[in-house]
JSON list of C-alpha atoms in Angstrom, two decimals:
[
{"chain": "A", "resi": 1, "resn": "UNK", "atom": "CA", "xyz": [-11.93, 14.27, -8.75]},
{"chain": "A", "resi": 2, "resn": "UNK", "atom": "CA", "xyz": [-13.16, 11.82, -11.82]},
{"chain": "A", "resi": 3, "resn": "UNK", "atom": "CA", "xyz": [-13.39, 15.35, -14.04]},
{"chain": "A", "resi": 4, "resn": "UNK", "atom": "CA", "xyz": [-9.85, 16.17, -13.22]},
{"chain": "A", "resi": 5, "resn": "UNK", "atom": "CA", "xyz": [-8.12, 13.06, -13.28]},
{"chain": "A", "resi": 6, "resn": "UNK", "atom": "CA", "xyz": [-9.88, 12.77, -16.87]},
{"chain": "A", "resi": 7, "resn": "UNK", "atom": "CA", "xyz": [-8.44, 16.02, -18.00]},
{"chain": "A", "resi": 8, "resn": "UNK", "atom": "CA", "xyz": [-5.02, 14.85, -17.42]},
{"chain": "A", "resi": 9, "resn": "UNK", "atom": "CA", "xyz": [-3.15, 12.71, -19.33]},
{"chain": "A", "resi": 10, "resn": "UNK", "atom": "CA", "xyz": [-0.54, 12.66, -16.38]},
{"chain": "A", "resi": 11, "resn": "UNK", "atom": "CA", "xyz": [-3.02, 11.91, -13.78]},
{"chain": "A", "resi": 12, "resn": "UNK", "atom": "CA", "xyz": [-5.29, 9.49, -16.60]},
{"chain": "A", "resi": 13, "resn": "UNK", "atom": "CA", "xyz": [-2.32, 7.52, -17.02]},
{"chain": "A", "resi": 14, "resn": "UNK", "atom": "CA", "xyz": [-1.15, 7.37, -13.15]},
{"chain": "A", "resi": 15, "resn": "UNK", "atom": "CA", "xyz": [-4.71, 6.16, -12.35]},
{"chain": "A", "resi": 16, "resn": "UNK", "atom": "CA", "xyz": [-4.79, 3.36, -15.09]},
{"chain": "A", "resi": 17, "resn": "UNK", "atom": "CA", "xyz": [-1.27, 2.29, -13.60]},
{"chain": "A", "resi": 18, "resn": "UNK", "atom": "CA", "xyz": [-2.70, 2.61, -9.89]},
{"chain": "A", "resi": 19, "resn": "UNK", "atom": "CA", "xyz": [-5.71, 0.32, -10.62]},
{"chain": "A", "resi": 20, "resn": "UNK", "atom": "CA", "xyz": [-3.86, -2.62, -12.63]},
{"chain": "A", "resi": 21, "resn": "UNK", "atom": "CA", "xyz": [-3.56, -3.48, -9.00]},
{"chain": "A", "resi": 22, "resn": "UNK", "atom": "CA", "xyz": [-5.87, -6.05, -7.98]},
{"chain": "A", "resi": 23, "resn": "UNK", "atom": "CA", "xyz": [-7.71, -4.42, -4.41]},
{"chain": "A", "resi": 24, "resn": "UNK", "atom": "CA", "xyz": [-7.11, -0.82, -6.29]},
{"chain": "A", "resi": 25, "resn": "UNK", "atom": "CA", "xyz": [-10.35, 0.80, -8.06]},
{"chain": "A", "resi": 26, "resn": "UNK", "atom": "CA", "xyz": [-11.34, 4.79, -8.65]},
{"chain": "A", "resi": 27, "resn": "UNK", "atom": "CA", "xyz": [-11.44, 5.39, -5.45]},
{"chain": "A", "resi": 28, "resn": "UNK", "atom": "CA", "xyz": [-8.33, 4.12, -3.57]},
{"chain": "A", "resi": 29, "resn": "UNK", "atom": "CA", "xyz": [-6.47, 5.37, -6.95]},
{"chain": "A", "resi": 30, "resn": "UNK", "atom": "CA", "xyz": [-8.06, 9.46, -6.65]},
{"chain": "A", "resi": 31, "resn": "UNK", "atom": "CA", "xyz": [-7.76, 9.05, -2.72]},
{"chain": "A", "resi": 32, "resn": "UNK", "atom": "CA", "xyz": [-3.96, 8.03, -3.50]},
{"chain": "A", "resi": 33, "resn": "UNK", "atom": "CA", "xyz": [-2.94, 11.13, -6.15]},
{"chain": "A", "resi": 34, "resn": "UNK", "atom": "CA", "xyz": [-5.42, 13.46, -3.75]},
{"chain": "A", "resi": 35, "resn": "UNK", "atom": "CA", "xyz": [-4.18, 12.44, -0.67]},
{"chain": "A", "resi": 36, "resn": "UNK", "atom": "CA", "xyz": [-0.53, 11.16, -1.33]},
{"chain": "A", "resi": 37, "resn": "UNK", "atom": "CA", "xyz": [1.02, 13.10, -3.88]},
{"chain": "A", "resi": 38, "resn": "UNK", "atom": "CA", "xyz": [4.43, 12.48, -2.85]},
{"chain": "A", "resi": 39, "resn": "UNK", "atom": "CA", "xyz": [3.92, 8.47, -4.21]},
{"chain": "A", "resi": 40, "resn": "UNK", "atom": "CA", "xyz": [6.25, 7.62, -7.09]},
{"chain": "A", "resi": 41, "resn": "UNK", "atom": "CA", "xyz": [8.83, 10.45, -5.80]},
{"chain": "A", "resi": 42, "resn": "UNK", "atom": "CA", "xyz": [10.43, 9.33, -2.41]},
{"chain": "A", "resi": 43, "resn": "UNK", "atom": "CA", "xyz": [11.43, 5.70, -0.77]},
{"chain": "A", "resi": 44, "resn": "UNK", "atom": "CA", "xyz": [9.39, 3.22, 0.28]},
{"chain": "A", "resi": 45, "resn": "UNK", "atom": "CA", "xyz": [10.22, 4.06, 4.14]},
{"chain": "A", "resi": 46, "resn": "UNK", "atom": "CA", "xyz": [9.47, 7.52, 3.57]},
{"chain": "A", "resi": 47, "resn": "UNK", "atom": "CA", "xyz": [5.93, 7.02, 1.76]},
{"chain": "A", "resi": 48, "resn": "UNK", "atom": "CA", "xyz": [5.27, 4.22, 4.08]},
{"chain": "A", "resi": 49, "resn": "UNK", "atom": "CA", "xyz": [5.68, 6.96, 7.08]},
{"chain": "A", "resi": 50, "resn": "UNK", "atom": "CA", "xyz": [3.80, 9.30, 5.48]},
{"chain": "A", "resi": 51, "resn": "UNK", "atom": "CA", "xyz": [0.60, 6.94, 5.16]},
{"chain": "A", "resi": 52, "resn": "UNK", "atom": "CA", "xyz": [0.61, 6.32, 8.77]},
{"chain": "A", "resi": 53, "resn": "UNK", "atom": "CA", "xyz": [1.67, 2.52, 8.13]},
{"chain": "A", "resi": 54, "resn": "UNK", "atom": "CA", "xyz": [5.51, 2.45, 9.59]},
{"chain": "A", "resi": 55, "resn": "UNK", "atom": "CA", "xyz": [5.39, 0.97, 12.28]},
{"chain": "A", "resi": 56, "resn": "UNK", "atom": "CA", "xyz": [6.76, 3.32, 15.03]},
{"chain": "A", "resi": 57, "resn": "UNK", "atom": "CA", "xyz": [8.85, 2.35, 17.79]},
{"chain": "A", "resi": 58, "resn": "UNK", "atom": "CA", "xyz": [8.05, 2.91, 21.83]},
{"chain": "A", "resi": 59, "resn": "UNK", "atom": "CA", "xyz": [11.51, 1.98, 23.89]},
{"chain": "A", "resi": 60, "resn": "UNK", "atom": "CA", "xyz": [12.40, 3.94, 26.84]},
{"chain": "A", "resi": 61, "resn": "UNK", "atom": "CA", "xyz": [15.65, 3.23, 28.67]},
{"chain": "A", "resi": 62, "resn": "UNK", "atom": "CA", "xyz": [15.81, -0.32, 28.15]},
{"chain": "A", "resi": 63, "resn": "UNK", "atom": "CA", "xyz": [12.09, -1.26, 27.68]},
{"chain": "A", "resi": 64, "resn": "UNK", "atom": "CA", "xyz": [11.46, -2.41, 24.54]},
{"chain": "A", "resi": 65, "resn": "UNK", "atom": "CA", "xyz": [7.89, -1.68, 23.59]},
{"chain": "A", "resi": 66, "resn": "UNK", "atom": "CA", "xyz": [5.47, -3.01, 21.18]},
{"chain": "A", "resi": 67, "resn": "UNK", "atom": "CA", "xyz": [6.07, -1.45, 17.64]},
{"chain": "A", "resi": 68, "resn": "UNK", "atom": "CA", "xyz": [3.26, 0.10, 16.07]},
{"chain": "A", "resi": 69, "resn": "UNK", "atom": "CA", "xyz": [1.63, 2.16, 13.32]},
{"chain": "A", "resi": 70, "resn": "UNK", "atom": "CA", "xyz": [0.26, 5.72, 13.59]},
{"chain": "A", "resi": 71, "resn": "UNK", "atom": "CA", "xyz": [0.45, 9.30, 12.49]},
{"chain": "A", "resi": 72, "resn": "UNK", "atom": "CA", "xyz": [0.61, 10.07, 9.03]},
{"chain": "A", "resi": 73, "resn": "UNK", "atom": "CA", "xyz": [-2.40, 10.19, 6.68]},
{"chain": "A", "resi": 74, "resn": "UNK", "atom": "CA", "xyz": [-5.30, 8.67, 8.20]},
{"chain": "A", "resi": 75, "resn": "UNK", "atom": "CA", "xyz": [-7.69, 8.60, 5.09]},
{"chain": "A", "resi": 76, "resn": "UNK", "atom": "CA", "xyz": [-4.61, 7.30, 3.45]},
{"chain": "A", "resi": 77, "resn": "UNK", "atom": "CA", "xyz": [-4.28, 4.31, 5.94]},
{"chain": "A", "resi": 78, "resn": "UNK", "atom": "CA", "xyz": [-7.48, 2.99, 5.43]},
{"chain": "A", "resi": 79, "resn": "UNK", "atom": "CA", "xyz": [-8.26, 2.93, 1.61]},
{"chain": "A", "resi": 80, "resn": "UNK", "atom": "CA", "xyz": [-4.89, 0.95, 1.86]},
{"chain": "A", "resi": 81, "resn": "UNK", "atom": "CA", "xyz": [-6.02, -1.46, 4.61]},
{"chain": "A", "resi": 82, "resn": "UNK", "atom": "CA", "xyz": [-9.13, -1.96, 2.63]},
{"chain": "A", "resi": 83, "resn": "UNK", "atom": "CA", "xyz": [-6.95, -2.37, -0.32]},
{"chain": "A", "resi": 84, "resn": "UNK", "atom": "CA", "xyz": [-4.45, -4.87, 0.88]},
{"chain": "A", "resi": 85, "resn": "UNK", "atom": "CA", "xyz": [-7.53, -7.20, 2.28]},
{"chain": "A", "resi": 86, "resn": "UNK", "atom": "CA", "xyz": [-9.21, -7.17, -1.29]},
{"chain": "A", "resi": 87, "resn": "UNK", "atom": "CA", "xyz": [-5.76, -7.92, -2.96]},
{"chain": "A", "resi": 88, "resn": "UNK", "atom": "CA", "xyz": [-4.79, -10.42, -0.34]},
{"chain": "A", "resi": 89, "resn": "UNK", "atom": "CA", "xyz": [-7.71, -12.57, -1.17]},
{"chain": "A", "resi": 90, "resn": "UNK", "atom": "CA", "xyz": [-7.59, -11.96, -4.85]},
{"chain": "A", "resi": 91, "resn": "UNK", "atom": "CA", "xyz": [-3.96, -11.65, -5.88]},
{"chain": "A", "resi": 92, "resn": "UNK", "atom": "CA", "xyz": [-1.55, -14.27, -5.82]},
{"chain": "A", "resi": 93, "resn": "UNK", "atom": "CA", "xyz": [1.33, -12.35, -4.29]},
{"chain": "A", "resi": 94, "resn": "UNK", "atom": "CA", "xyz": [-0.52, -10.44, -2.05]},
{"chain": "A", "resi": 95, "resn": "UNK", "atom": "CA", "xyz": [-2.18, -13.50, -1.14]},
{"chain": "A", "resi": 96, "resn": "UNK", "atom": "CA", "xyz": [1.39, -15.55, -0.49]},
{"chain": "A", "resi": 97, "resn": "UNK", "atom": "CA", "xyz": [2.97, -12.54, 1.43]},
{"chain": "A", "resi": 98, "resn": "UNK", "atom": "CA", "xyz": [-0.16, -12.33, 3.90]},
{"chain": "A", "resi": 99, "resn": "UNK", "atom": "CA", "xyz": [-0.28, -16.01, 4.22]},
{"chain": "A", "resi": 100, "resn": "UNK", "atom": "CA", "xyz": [3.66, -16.28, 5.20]},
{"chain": "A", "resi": 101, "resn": "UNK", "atom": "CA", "xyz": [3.10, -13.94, 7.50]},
{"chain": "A", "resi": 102, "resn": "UNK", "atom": "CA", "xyz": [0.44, -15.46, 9.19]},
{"chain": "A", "resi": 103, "resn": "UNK", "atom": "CA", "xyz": [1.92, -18.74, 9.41]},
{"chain": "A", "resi": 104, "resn": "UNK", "atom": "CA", "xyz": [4.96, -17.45, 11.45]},
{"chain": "A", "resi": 105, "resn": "UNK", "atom": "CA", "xyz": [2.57, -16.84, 13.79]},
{"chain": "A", "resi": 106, "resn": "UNK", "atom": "CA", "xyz": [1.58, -12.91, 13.37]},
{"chain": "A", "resi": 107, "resn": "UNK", "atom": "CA", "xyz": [-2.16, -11.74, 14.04]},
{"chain": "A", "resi": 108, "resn": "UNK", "atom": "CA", "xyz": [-4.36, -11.40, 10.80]},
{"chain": "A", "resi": 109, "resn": "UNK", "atom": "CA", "xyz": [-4.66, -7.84, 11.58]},
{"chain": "A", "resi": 110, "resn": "UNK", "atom": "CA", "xyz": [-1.09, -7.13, 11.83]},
{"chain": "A", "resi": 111, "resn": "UNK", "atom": "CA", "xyz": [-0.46, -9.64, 8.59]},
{"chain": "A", "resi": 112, "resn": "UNK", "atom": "CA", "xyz": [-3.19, -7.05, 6.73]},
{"chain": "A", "resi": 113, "resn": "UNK", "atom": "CA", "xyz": [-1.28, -3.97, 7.94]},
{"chain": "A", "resi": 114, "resn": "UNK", "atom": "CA", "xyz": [2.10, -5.46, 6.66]},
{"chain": "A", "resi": 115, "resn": "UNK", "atom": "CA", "xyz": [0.54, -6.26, 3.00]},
{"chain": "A", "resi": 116, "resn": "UNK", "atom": "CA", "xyz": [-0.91, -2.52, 3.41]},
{"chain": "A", "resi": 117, "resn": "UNK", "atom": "CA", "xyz": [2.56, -1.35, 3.41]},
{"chain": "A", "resi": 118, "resn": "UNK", "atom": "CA", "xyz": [4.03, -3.71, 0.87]},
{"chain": "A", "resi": 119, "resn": "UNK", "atom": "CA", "xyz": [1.06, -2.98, -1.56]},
{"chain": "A", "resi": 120, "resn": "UNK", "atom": "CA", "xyz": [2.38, 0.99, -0.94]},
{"chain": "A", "resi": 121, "resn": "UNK", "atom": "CA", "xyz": [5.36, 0.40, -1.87]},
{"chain": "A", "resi": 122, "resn": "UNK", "atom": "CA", "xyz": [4.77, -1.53, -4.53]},
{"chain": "A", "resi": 123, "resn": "UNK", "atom": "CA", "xyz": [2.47, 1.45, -6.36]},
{"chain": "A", "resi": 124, "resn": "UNK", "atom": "CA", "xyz": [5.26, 3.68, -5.35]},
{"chain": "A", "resi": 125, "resn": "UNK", "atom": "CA", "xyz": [7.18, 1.70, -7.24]},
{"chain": "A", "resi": 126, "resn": "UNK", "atom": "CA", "xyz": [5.44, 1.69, -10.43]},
{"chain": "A", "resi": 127, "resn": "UNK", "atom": "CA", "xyz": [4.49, 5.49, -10.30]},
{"chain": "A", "resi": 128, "resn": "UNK", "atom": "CA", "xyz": [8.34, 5.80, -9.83]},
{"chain": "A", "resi": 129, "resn": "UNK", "atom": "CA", "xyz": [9.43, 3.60, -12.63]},
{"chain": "A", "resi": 130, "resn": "UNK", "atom": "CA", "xyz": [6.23, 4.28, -15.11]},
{"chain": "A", "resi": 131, "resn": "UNK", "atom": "CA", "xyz": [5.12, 0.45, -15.49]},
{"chain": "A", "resi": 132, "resn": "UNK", "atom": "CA", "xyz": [2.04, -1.75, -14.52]},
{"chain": "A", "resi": 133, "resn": "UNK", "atom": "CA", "xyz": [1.57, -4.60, -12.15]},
{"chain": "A", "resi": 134, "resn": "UNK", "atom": "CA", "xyz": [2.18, -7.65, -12.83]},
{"chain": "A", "resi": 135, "resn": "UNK", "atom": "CA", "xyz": [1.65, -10.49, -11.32]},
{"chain": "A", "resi": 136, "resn": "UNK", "atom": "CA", "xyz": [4.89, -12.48, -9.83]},
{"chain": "A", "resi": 137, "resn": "UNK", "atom": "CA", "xyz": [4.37, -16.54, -9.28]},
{"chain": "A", "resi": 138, "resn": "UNK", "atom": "CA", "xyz": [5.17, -16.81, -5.52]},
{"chain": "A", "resi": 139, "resn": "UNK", "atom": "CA", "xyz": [7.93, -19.26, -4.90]}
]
């Protein structure tokens, strides 16, 4: 996969933008252009479906079950969940979002699968619009 994404400067330069993402190296970057290659060409609901990490609703009548995430890409899901606890401990933003989230009282591991699915869409994002990350002051 290293060979390949070398001979491309499509793929070279997609890679570089993947890992200016703290929590994204080689492999959560190949895994993402092997395994994902609709990222940087549909929504963020879409791609966040197609990872496995939208969370999926289980009502019947008028029980209203517990949402939660499955299907899509497995291999997908858990570079990602990997990814969002390495950025959430060493990137500001990621770090902010996942600590909001568990201060309003969510589990951690349900806080971790929510930055999983904002890091997605953020490197959907910047496939999509061609630019690297950068880090935003949280507010």
């Amino acid at each position: 996969m290293a060979e390949i994404i070398r001979c491309s400067p499509e793929l070279a330069e997609t890679d570089r933008r993947l890992q200016s993402v703290p929590g994204v190296g080689t492999i959560v970057a190949a895994t993402l252009m092997a395994e994902l290659p609709e990222i940087g060409t549909t929504d963020r609901r879409k791609i966040a479906a197609l990872a496995g990490l939208a969370p999926i609703a289980r009502d019947s009548g008028q029980r209203n079950g517990r949402r939660v995430i499955g299907g899509g890409r497995a291999t997908v899901r858990t570079v990602l969940y990997l990814a969002a606890l390495h950025a959430s401990r060493h990137s500001a933003t990621f770090r902010a979002f996942r600590q909001k989230l568990q201060e309003a009282g969510k589990p951690v591991k349900a806080a971790l699968t929510a930055t999983a699915r904002k890091l997605l869409s953020v490197l959907n994002s910047m496939v999509a619009d061609g630019t690297y990350f950068r880090e935003v002051q949280p507010t």
